[in-house]
Short mmCIF file of C-alpha atoms and ligand atoms in Angstrom, two decimals:
data_model
loop_
_atom_site.label_atom_id
_atom_site.label_comp_id
_atom_site.label_asym_id
_atom_site.label_seq_id
_atom_site.Cartn_x
_atom_site.Cartn_y
_atom_site.Cartn_z
CA MET A 1 81.13 -74.83 -131.96
CA ALA A 2 84.57 -75.43 -133.42
CA THR A 3 87.33 -72.88 -132.86
CA PRO A 4 87.22 -70.31 -135.69
CA GLU A 5 89.54 -70.56 -138.44
CA GLN A 6 92.81 -69.18 -137.38
CA LYS A 7 93.50 -66.98 -140.44
CA ARG A 8 93.12 -62.92 -140.80
CA ILE A 9 90.26 -62.69 -143.20
CA LEU A 10 88.63 -59.54 -144.46
CA VAL A 11 85.39 -59.59 -146.20
CA THR A 12 83.87 -56.27 -145.74
CA GLU A 13 85.43 -52.73 -144.53
CA ILE A 14 86.05 -52.54 -140.77
CA PRO A 15 83.69 -52.16 -139.28
CA GLY A 16 81.18 -53.89 -141.61
CA PRO A 17 77.53 -53.00 -142.64
CA LYS A 18 76.02 -55.42 -140.08
CA SER A 19 78.39 -53.81 -137.32
CA VAL A 20 77.56 -50.22 -137.98
CA LYS A 21 73.77 -50.97 -137.81
CA LEU A 22 74.27 -52.60 -134.60
CA HIS A 23 76.67 -49.86 -133.08
CA GLU A 24 73.99 -47.34 -134.07
CA GLN A 25 71.36 -49.30 -132.25
CA ARG A 26 73.57 -49.57 -129.20
CA GLY A 27 73.81 -45.62 -129.02
CA ALA A 28 70.01 -45.77 -128.45
CA ALA A 29 69.86 -48.28 -125.81
CA PHE A 30 73.28 -48.36 -124.33
CA ALA A 31 74.74 -45.69 -121.75
CA ALA A 32 77.04 -43.38 -123.43
CA GLY A 33 79.72 -43.63 -120.61
CA PHE A 34 81.33 -46.87 -122.16
CA GLY A 35 83.53 -46.52 -124.83
CA VAL A 36 84.76 -48.98 -127.29
CA SER A 37 88.15 -49.59 -128.94
CA LEU A 38 86.88 -51.01 -131.96
CA PRO A 39 83.00 -50.93 -133.04
CA ILE A 40 82.56 -54.40 -134.44
CA PHE A 41 80.13 -57.01 -133.10
CA VAL A 42 81.49 -60.27 -132.45
CA ALA A 43 79.79 -63.66 -133.32
CA GLU A 44 82.62 -66.04 -132.36
CA ALA A 45 86.10 -65.80 -130.86
CA GLY A 46 88.85 -68.49 -129.85
CA GLY A 47 92.65 -69.27 -130.13
CA GLY A 48 94.12 -65.80 -131.75
CA ILE A 49 91.02 -64.80 -133.87
CA VAL A 50 87.79 -62.61 -133.18
CA VAL A 51 85.25 -63.13 -136.13
CA ASP A 52 82.58 -60.34 -136.44
CA VAL A 53 78.75 -60.41 -137.52
CA ASP A 54 80.14 -59.69 -140.84
CA GLY A 55 82.27 -62.68 -141.13
CA ASN A 56 85.37 -60.88 -140.89
CA HIS A 57 88.33 -62.79 -138.99
CA LEU A 58 90.37 -60.47 -137.08
CA ILE A 59 93.76 -61.26 -135.44
CA ASP A 60 93.17 -60.60 -131.57
CA LEU A 61 96.00 -58.67 -129.85
CA ALA A 62 93.64 -57.76 -126.90
CA SER A 63 92.51 -60.81 -125.38
CA GLY A 64 89.50 -58.67 -124.07
CA ILE A 65 92.19 -56.77 -122.09
CA ALA A 66 94.68 -59.44 -120.86
CA VAL A 67 91.69 -62.02 -120.29
CA THR A 68 91.57 -64.74 -122.79
CA SER A 69 95.06 -66.19 -122.35
CA VAL A 70 93.83 -69.59 -123.03
CA GLY A 71 91.61 -68.27 -125.82
CA ALA A 72 88.29 -66.83 -125.71
CA SER A 73 86.29 -70.35 -126.12
CA HIS A 74 88.76 -73.01 -124.96
CA PRO A 75 87.42 -76.51 -125.33
CA GLU A 76 88.06 -77.49 -121.58
CA VAL A 77 86.91 -74.05 -120.30
CA VAL A 78 83.61 -74.43 -122.39
CA ALA A 79 82.97 -77.82 -121.00
CA ALA A 80 83.67 -77.27 -117.55
CA VAL A 81 81.14 -74.01 -117.71
CA GLN A 82 78.49 -76.24 -119.38
CA ALA A 83 78.58 -79.01 -116.86
CA GLN A 84 78.81 -76.56 -113.89
CA ALA A 85 75.81 -74.71 -115.46
CA GLU A 86 73.78 -77.82 -115.77
CA ARG A 87 74.40 -78.76 -112.19
CA PHE A 88 73.48 -75.27 -110.51
CA THR A 89 74.50 -71.77 -111.75
CA HIS A 90 74.68 -70.05 -108.37
CA THR A 91 73.96 -70.74 -104.46
CA CYS A 92 75.96 -67.74 -103.06
CA PHE A 93 79.19 -69.20 -101.30
CA MET A 94 77.99 -67.11 -98.01
CA VAL A 95 74.73 -69.40 -98.01
CA THR A 96 75.89 -72.76 -98.98
CA GLU A 97 79.49 -74.10 -99.99
CA TYR A 98 80.71 -75.74 -103.00
CA GLU A 99 84.10 -77.73 -103.44
CA SER A 100 85.29 -75.70 -106.63
CA ALA A 101 85.75 -72.55 -104.98
CA VAL A 102 87.99 -74.32 -102.18
CA ASP A 103 89.97 -75.83 -105.13
CA VAL A 104 90.67 -72.21 -106.84
CA ALA A 105 91.54 -71.00 -103.45
CA THR A 106 93.98 -73.97 -103.07
CA ALA A 107 95.36 -73.55 -106.45
CA LEU A 108 96.26 -69.97 -106.12
CA ASN A 109 97.70 -70.34 -102.60
CA ARG A 110 100.21 -72.81 -104.35
CA LEU A 111 101.00 -70.80 -107.46
CA THR A 112 101.36 -67.38 -106.11
CA PRO A 113 105.05 -66.56 -104.73
CA GLY A 114 106.20 -67.55 -101.36
CA ASP A 115 106.08 -70.89 -99.58
CA HIS A 116 104.10 -69.15 -96.40
CA GLU A 117 100.93 -70.57 -95.29
CA LYS A 118 98.24 -68.59 -97.51
CA ARG A 119 94.41 -68.08 -97.87
CA THR A 120 92.49 -66.88 -100.82
CA GLY A 121 89.32 -64.88 -100.96
CA LEU A 122 87.40 -65.06 -104.37
CA PHE A 123 85.35 -62.10 -105.63
CA SER A 124 84.16 -61.18 -109.21
CA THR A 125 85.89 -58.20 -110.58
CA GLY A 126 89.30 -56.86 -110.35
CA ALA A 127 88.39 -53.71 -108.88
CA GLU A 128 86.68 -55.99 -106.26
CA ALA A 129 89.76 -57.71 -105.35
CA VAL A 130 91.94 -54.62 -105.05
CA GLU A 131 88.97 -53.13 -102.81
CA ASN A 132 89.17 -56.09 -100.71
CA ALA A 133 92.75 -56.27 -100.35
CA ILE A 134 92.75 -52.65 -99.00
CA LYS A 135 90.00 -53.88 -96.43
CA ILE A 136 92.20 -56.74 -95.08
CA ALA A 137 95.25 -54.67 -95.18
CA ARG A 138 93.51 -51.96 -92.85
CA SER A 139 91.89 -54.70 -90.79
CA TYR A 140 95.06 -56.29 -90.12
CA THR A 141 97.42 -53.54 -89.36
CA GLY A 142 94.72 -51.12 -87.98
CA ARG A 143 96.06 -48.25 -90.05
CA SER A 144 94.55 -46.45 -92.72
CA ALA A 145 96.74 -44.86 -95.18
CA VAL A 146 97.27 -46.42 -98.75
CA VAL A 147 100.29 -45.60 -101.10
CA VAL A 148 99.90 -45.92 -104.90
CA LEU A 149 102.22 -44.83 -107.58
CA SER A 150 101.77 -42.74 -110.73
CA HIS A 151 100.43 -43.90 -113.89
CA ALA A 152 98.55 -46.57 -111.66
CA TYR A 153 95.45 -48.33 -112.54
CA HIS A 154 93.32 -50.28 -110.27
CA GLY A 155 89.78 -49.84 -110.89
CA ARG A 156 86.64 -47.90 -111.45
CA THR A 157 84.76 -47.88 -108.18
CA LEU A 158 85.06 -45.15 -106.12
CA LEU A 159 88.22 -46.61 -103.92
CA THR A 160 89.87 -47.87 -106.73
CA MET A 161 89.31 -45.12 -108.84
CA THR A 162 91.06 -42.90 -106.19
CA MET A 163 93.90 -45.19 -106.50
CA THR A 164 94.06 -44.95 -110.31
CA ALA A 165 96.33 -42.06 -111.53
CA LYS A 166 94.82 -40.83 -114.63
CA ASN A 167 92.12 -38.35 -114.52
CA VAL A 168 90.37 -38.35 -117.88
CA PRO A 169 88.52 -40.57 -118.40
CA TYR A 170 88.42 -42.44 -115.17
CA LYS A 171 87.89 -39.83 -112.59
CA GLU A 172 86.58 -36.64 -114.39
CA GLY A 173 83.62 -35.67 -112.81
CA PHE A 174 83.29 -38.56 -110.22
CA GLY A 175 84.78 -36.75 -107.05
CA PRO A 176 85.07 -36.32 -104.04
CA TYR A 177 87.19 -39.46 -104.10
CA ALA A 178 88.04 -41.84 -101.33
CA PRO A 179 90.47 -40.39 -98.51
CA GLU A 180 93.79 -41.84 -97.36
CA ILE A 181 95.16 -42.60 -100.90
CA TYR A 182 98.72 -41.19 -101.17
CA ARG A 183 100.63 -41.12 -104.74
CA VAL A 184 104.36 -41.65 -105.30
CA PRO A 185 106.40 -41.48 -108.44
CA SER A 186 106.41 -44.38 -110.67
CA PRO A 187 109.76 -45.74 -111.79
CA TYR A 188 109.10 -45.25 -115.24
CA PRO A 189 112.53 -45.56 -117.10
CA PHE A 190 111.53 -43.71 -120.52
CA ARG A 191 110.01 -40.82 -118.73
CA TRP A 192 112.17 -40.09 -115.81
CA VAL A 193 113.33 -36.79 -114.90
CA GLY A 194 116.34 -37.83 -112.64
CA ASP A 195 119.26 -40.02 -113.58
CA PRO A 196 118.43 -42.55 -116.13
CA ASP A 197 120.80 -44.96 -114.69
CA ASN A 198 119.51 -44.79 -111.33
CA VAL A 199 115.95 -44.84 -111.59
CA ALA A 200 115.03 -47.82 -109.35
CA GLN A 201 117.13 -45.90 -106.31
CA GLU A 202 115.64 -42.58 -106.98
CA ALA A 203 112.16 -43.67 -107.23
CA PHE A 204 112.61 -45.63 -104.12
CA ASP A 205 114.19 -42.71 -102.16
CA GLN A 206 111.09 -40.66 -103.38
CA LEU A 207 108.61 -43.03 -102.04
CA VAL A 208 110.40 -43.39 -98.69
CA ASP A 209 110.70 -39.51 -98.49
CA VAL A 210 106.68 -39.24 -99.43
CA ILE A 211 106.12 -41.84 -96.63
CA THR A 212 108.19 -40.48 -93.88
CA SER A 213 107.47 -36.66 -94.34
CA GLN A 214 103.81 -36.78 -95.81
CA ILE A 215 102.29 -39.88 -93.96
CA GLY A 216 104.39 -41.32 -91.17
CA ALA A 217 105.36 -44.99 -92.22
CA HIS A 218 103.34 -46.09 -88.88
CA ASN A 219 100.12 -44.75 -90.38
CA VAL A 220 100.62 -46.96 -93.83
CA ALA A 221 98.12 -49.82 -94.16
CA ALA A 222 99.52 -51.04 -97.66
CA ILE A 223 101.68 -50.16 -100.54
CA VAL A 224 100.08 -51.37 -103.90
CA VAL A 225 101.93 -51.51 -107.15
CA GLU A 226 101.44 -53.17 -110.41
CA PRO A 227 104.70 -55.16 -111.04
CA VAL A 228 104.44 -54.13 -114.73
CA GLN A 229 101.76 -51.39 -114.85
CA GLY A 230 98.99 -51.91 -117.30
CA GLU A 231 96.75 -49.30 -118.48
CA GLY A 232 99.28 -46.82 -117.29
CA GLY A 233 101.44 -47.76 -120.37
CA PHE A 234 103.26 -51.24 -119.93
CA VAL A 235 105.58 -49.43 -117.69
CA VAL A 236 108.35 -52.26 -116.31
CA PRO A 237 109.93 -50.95 -113.07
CA PRO A 238 113.61 -51.24 -113.14
CA ASP A 239 115.27 -54.09 -111.60
CA GLY A 240 115.74 -53.54 -107.73
CA TYR A 241 112.69 -51.41 -107.36
CA LEU A 242 110.22 -53.78 -106.20
CA PRO A 243 112.58 -55.45 -103.95
CA LYS A 244 113.25 -52.55 -102.30
CA VAL A 245 109.84 -51.53 -101.84
CA ALA A 246 109.13 -54.89 -100.26
CA ALA A 247 111.99 -54.90 -98.12
CA PHE A 248 110.85 -51.23 -96.77
CA ALA A 249 107.19 -52.62 -96.40
CA LYS A 250 108.38 -55.51 -94.34
CA GLU A 251 110.49 -53.17 -92.03
CA HIS A 252 107.49 -50.89 -91.40
CA GLY A 253 104.67 -53.61 -90.86
CA ILE A 254 103.24 -52.29 -94.11
CA VAL A 255 101.03 -54.83 -96.32
CA PHE A 256 103.04 -55.23 -99.66
CA VAL A 257 100.31 -55.74 -102.20
CA ALA A 258 101.08 -56.73 -105.95
CA ASP A 259 98.04 -56.16 -108.21
CA GLU A 260 98.69 -58.78 -110.81
CA ILE A 261 95.26 -58.60 -112.20
CA GLN A 262 96.67 -57.76 -115.67
CA SER A 263 100.18 -59.23 -115.64
CA GLY A 264 99.76 -62.27 -113.72
CA LEU A 265 99.12 -66.02 -114.29
CA GLY A 266 101.56 -66.44 -117.23
CA ARG A 267 101.10 -63.35 -118.94
CA THR A 268 104.64 -61.84 -118.52
CA GLY A 269 106.41 -65.17 -119.19
CA THR A 270 106.65 -66.30 -115.27
CA MET A 271 103.33 -67.17 -113.47
CA PHE A 272 103.68 -63.62 -111.97
CA ALA A 273 105.34 -60.55 -112.80
CA VAL A 274 107.10 -60.19 -109.47
CA ASP A 275 108.77 -63.84 -110.23
CA HIS A 276 111.28 -61.95 -112.14
CA GLU A 277 113.00 -60.74 -109.40
CA GLY A 278 111.95 -63.28 -107.03
CA VAL A 279 109.73 -60.75 -104.70
CA VAL A 280 107.25 -62.40 -102.36
CA PRO A 281 104.28 -59.90 -101.88
CA ASP A 282 102.24 -60.08 -98.72
CA ILE A 283 99.11 -60.03 -100.74
CA VAL A 284 98.50 -60.71 -104.70
CA THR A 285 95.17 -59.77 -106.33
CA THR A 286 94.74 -61.74 -109.55
CA ALA A 287 91.42 -61.64 -111.85
CA LYS A 288 91.22 -61.50 -115.71
CA ALA A 289 93.05 -64.52 -116.94
CA LEU A 290 92.07 -66.41 -113.93
CA ALA A 291 88.73 -67.97 -115.20
CA GLY A 292 89.35 -67.96 -118.94
CA GLY A 293 86.76 -65.35 -119.69
CA MET A 294 84.30 -65.66 -116.69
CA PRO A 295 84.21 -63.06 -113.92
CA LEU A 296 86.31 -64.17 -111.02
CA SER A 297 88.85 -62.32 -108.92
CA ALA A 298 90.81 -63.25 -105.99
CA VAL A 299 92.89 -61.94 -103.06
CA THR A 300 95.59 -64.28 -101.79
CA GLY A 301 97.86 -63.36 -99.09
CA ARG A 302 99.66 -64.31 -95.81
CA ALA A 303 97.26 -66.54 -93.76
CA GLU A 304 97.99 -64.18 -90.60
CA ILE A 305 96.91 -61.02 -92.88
CA MET A 306 94.14 -62.55 -94.52
CA ASP A 307 92.56 -64.24 -91.43
CA ALA A 308 92.73 -60.69 -89.67
CA VAL A 309 89.09 -60.06 -90.95
CA ALA A 310 86.43 -61.90 -88.99
CA PRO A 311 83.82 -64.04 -90.43
CA GLY A 312 81.26 -62.00 -92.29
CA GLY A 313 83.52 -59.09 -92.99
CA LEU A 314 83.99 -60.32 -96.64
CA GLY A 315 81.80 -61.42 -99.48
CA GLY A 316 79.40 -60.74 -102.10
CA THR A 317 76.54 -62.21 -103.66
CA TYR A 318 78.28 -63.51 -106.76
CA ALA A 319 81.76 -63.69 -104.74
CA GLY A 320 83.38 -66.95 -106.31
CA ASN A 321 80.38 -67.83 -108.36
CA PRO A 322 80.26 -71.60 -108.99
CA VAL A 323 80.36 -71.43 -112.82
CA ALA A 324 83.40 -69.06 -112.79
CA CYS A 325 85.14 -71.29 -110.48
CA ALA A 326 84.74 -74.34 -112.76
CA ALA A 327 86.12 -71.97 -115.60
CA ALA A 328 88.77 -71.26 -113.29
CA LYS A 329 89.89 -74.72 -112.47
CA ALA A 330 90.04 -75.53 -116.20
CA ALA A 331 91.90 -72.21 -117.33
CA LEU A 332 94.40 -72.90 -114.28
CA GLU A 333 94.83 -76.35 -115.68
CA VAL A 334 95.56 -75.20 -119.25
CA ILE A 335 98.07 -72.61 -118.07
CA GLU A 336 100.16 -75.17 -115.95
CA ARG A 337 99.95 -78.06 -118.19
CA ASP A 338 100.59 -76.17 -121.45
CA ASP A 339 103.42 -73.96 -119.86
CA LEU A 340 101.55 -70.81 -121.09
CA PRO A 341 104.32 -68.86 -119.38
CA ALA A 342 106.77 -70.49 -121.92
CA LYS A 343 104.31 -69.24 -124.68
CA ALA A 344 104.44 -65.81 -123.33
CA ARG A 345 108.41 -65.72 -123.34
CA ARG A 346 107.97 -67.08 -126.91
CA ILE A 347 105.91 -64.37 -128.07
CA GLU A 348 108.17 -61.98 -126.61
CA GLN A 349 111.09 -63.51 -128.29
CA LEU A 350 109.36 -63.28 -131.81
CA ALA A 351 107.73 -59.95 -131.18
CA LYS A 352 110.01 -57.73 -129.23
CA PRO A 353 112.87 -57.66 -131.91
CA ARG A 354 110.72 -56.84 -134.59
CA LEU A 355 109.17 -53.79 -132.55
CA GLU A 356 112.46 -52.82 -131.32
CA ALA A 357 113.53 -52.49 -135.00
CA LEU A 358 110.89 -49.85 -135.44
CA THR A 359 112.72 -47.21 -133.10
CA GLY A 360 115.28 -44.72 -133.71
CA GLU A 361 116.31 -41.18 -134.17
CA ASP A 362 113.55 -40.26 -136.63
CA SER A 363 111.06 -42.82 -135.51
CA TRP A 364 107.87 -42.19 -133.99
CA VAL A 365 108.38 -45.15 -132.03
CA GLY A 366 110.37 -43.76 -129.08
CA ASP A 367 110.17 -46.82 -126.64
CA VAL A 368 109.50 -50.74 -126.87
CA ARG A 369 109.02 -52.45 -123.70
CA GLY A 370 107.37 -55.27 -121.63
CA ARG A 371 107.63 -58.55 -120.81
CA GLY A 372 106.46 -62.10 -122.34
CA ALA A 373 103.21 -61.29 -124.05
CA MET A 374 102.74 -58.00 -122.37
CA LEU A 375 104.50 -55.73 -124.89
CA ALA A 376 104.08 -52.16 -125.98
CA MET A 377 105.32 -49.30 -128.30
CA GLU A 378 105.46 -45.77 -127.10
CA PHE A 379 105.00 -42.99 -129.66
CA VAL A 380 106.35 -39.62 -129.35
CA ARG A 381 107.36 -36.79 -131.86
CA PRO A 382 110.56 -38.31 -133.42
CA GLY A 383 113.77 -37.44 -131.55
CA THR A 384 112.05 -36.36 -128.50
CA THR A 385 109.76 -37.74 -125.68
CA GLU A 386 106.87 -35.64 -126.37
CA PRO A 387 103.62 -37.96 -126.46
CA ALA A 388 102.35 -38.35 -130.00
CA PRO A 389 98.68 -39.74 -129.18
CA GLU A 390 97.79 -39.04 -132.78
CA ALA A 391 100.47 -41.34 -133.99
CA ALA A 392 99.25 -44.36 -131.53
CA LYS A 393 95.64 -43.63 -132.70
CA LYS A 394 96.75 -43.78 -136.32
CA VAL A 395 98.73 -46.96 -136.43
CA ALA A 396 95.68 -48.46 -134.26
CA ALA A 397 93.29 -47.55 -136.70
CA TYR A 398 95.44 -48.70 -139.67
CA ALA A 399 95.92 -52.21 -137.98
CA ASN A 400 91.98 -52.21 -137.06
CA ALA A 401 91.24 -51.56 -140.48
CA HIS A 402 93.67 -54.22 -141.61
CA GLY A 403 92.28 -57.01 -139.27
CA VAL A 404 94.37 -56.70 -136.47
CA LEU A 405 92.54 -55.82 -132.99
CA THR A 406 95.08 -53.58 -131.11
CA LEU A 407 94.36 -51.51 -127.91
CA THR A 408 95.90 -48.21 -126.95
CA CYS A 409 96.77 -47.31 -123.49
CA GLY A 410 99.14 -44.94 -121.34
CA THR A 411 98.52 -41.84 -119.34
CA TYR A 412 99.32 -39.92 -122.53
CA GLY A 413 97.23 -42.37 -124.97
CA ASN A 414 100.47 -42.68 -126.88
CA VAL A 415 101.00 -46.47 -126.27
CA ILE A 416 99.97 -49.22 -128.32
CA ARG A 417 100.04 -52.59 -126.51
CA LEU A 418 100.09 -56.16 -127.81
CA LEU A 419 98.27 -58.57 -125.53
CA PRO A 420 97.55 -61.76 -127.57
CA PRO A 421 96.00 -65.02 -126.07
CA LEU A 422 99.01 -66.99 -125.09
CA VAL A 423 97.84 -69.58 -127.18
CA ILE A 424 98.01 -67.56 -130.45
CA GLY A 425 99.92 -69.26 -133.50
CA GLU A 426 103.17 -68.20 -134.45
CA ASP A 427 101.85 -67.37 -138.12
CA LEU A 428 99.15 -65.33 -136.64
CA LEU A 429 101.39 -63.49 -134.75
CA ALA A 430 103.96 -63.17 -137.51
CA ASP A 431 100.94 -61.84 -139.67
CA ALA A 432 99.85 -59.33 -136.94
CA LEU A 433 103.33 -58.01 -136.95
CA ASP A 434 103.77 -57.66 -140.58
CA VAL A 435 100.55 -55.38 -140.22
CA LEU A 436 101.72 -53.38 -137.37
CA GLU A 437 105.11 -52.76 -139.13
CA ALA A 438 103.14 -51.51 -142.48
CA ALA A 439 100.92 -49.33 -139.94
CA VAL A 440 104.26 -47.71 -138.42
CA ALA A 441 105.49 -47.15 -141.84
CA THR A 442 102.64 -44.99 -142.95
CA LEU A 443 103.87 -42.20 -140.32
CA ALA A 444 106.97 -41.58 -142.14
N1 PLZ B 501 93.92 -53.65 -111.59
C1 PLZ B 501 96.31 -53.78 -112.73
O1 PLZ B 501 94.45 -53.82 -115.15
C2 PLZ B 501 91.83 -53.55 -115.21
C3 PLZ B 501 90.54 -51.82 -117.40
C4 PLZ B 501 89.62 -51.62 -118.41
P1 PLZ B 501 88.48 -55.02 -113.17
N2 PLZ B 501 92.40 -53.46 -116.40
C5 PLZ B 501 91.30 -53.02 -117.60
C6 PLZ B 501 88.68 -50.51 -118.14
O2 PLZ B 501 88.86 -49.56 -118.84
O3 PLZ B 501 87.66 -50.75 -117.22
C7 PLZ B 501 92.55 -53.72 -114.10
C8 PLZ B 501 93.83 -54.05 -114.06
C9 PLZ B 501 94.71 -53.87 -112.78
C10 PLZ B 501 92.67 -53.80 -111.55
C11 PLZ B 501 92.02 -53.61 -112.65
C12 PLZ B 501 90.41 -53.62 -112.41
O4 PLZ B 501 89.87 -54.94 -112.98
O5 PLZ B 501 88.03 -56.56 -113.49
O6 PLZ B 501 88.00 -54.03 -114.68
O7 PLZ B 501 87.58 -54.06 -112.05
#
């Protein structure tokens, strides 16, 4: 099947009649606990386009939440998946081995920051990668406390849900939560209550204070940060914060974990978001873009930390599934060969000035931020920092109705994020931005 025509085409209302019918059927079959951003049913997708069952072509500013950086049907990923599926779909890496898993591990050891000796473990989901990073850090340090940030998102399993900051919808009703998780303020410039010119230092001081006075640095196994916070609102830490935290962790024998599941593998314009400041984490978690749409995640870290867990201590039936590994080899090849980090920088160059032009004293767009192809607008009541989730919803609804698939995020639900496939065409991106501008104009 060829890549769909790279053009926004609306042939029905969004959602169209076929999608509406399928969505009704879904309600009778599928658990209600799963939300949906836009109830259209997909027939095919690729490049910067998602085609629904009614034949509408929507511009994809979601990438399945930062997964399909190479597009949702990249020919090389598709071919690799097909070829591997014909050979074998599964053996379980803990039962018998296959070469592609070692190849993916070797590639991640090379691509992640730092030239120290590394090891990688492969899993299936992002949450599993974060859980295993914690298991490894605890095993290595013999300590139990884990420090995370406000506005953090790390997953939906018991441990990672506990590490996630936002109550509704992620945690409500699911307690009791896992023990030994401590939270420190995120350096969120737009919402910082202290000195706006000193956010990095003040946030770092608060981290040190919480760790020293409430936990004891010698009890902390890991500090886990998203180098650009994802679900929490695309919060970019001000320069200096991450290097300070990394240095503090090093000084106290704490494992510094960068959760690059959303921000990694080219998304922010560098291979990893920590690369913007030359920070070298002890452990990096990856998933999402890693396998071009197939479920695969990884924990990559210093050899001495990773190998602290004895054989048998890590694993999972599907951990490092061979079809997913074949897809990852192809996706990583495309990301490197086609220099997708450069594409992300180009997306920033094209999109950010246009989004920034939407801000202003009487504008509902209070802040525009992000790096590379991980960009966001935060909506507030004009002239204040009071969150305006209704404005974000209105803009998203307008964009969706006009054939642009957008996602909201943020602790207050008032952020619209742009996560296009890194391979999106420039005309398509420009068209999507026209629609977003028109959407914001409806708020005035
Ligand atoms: N860490 C930084 O962004 C997943 C969540 C979607 P999984 N983000 C999308 C939802 O509402 O469930 C994510 C992330 C960061 C960890 C994860 C978890 O990855 O593959 O969803 O488990």
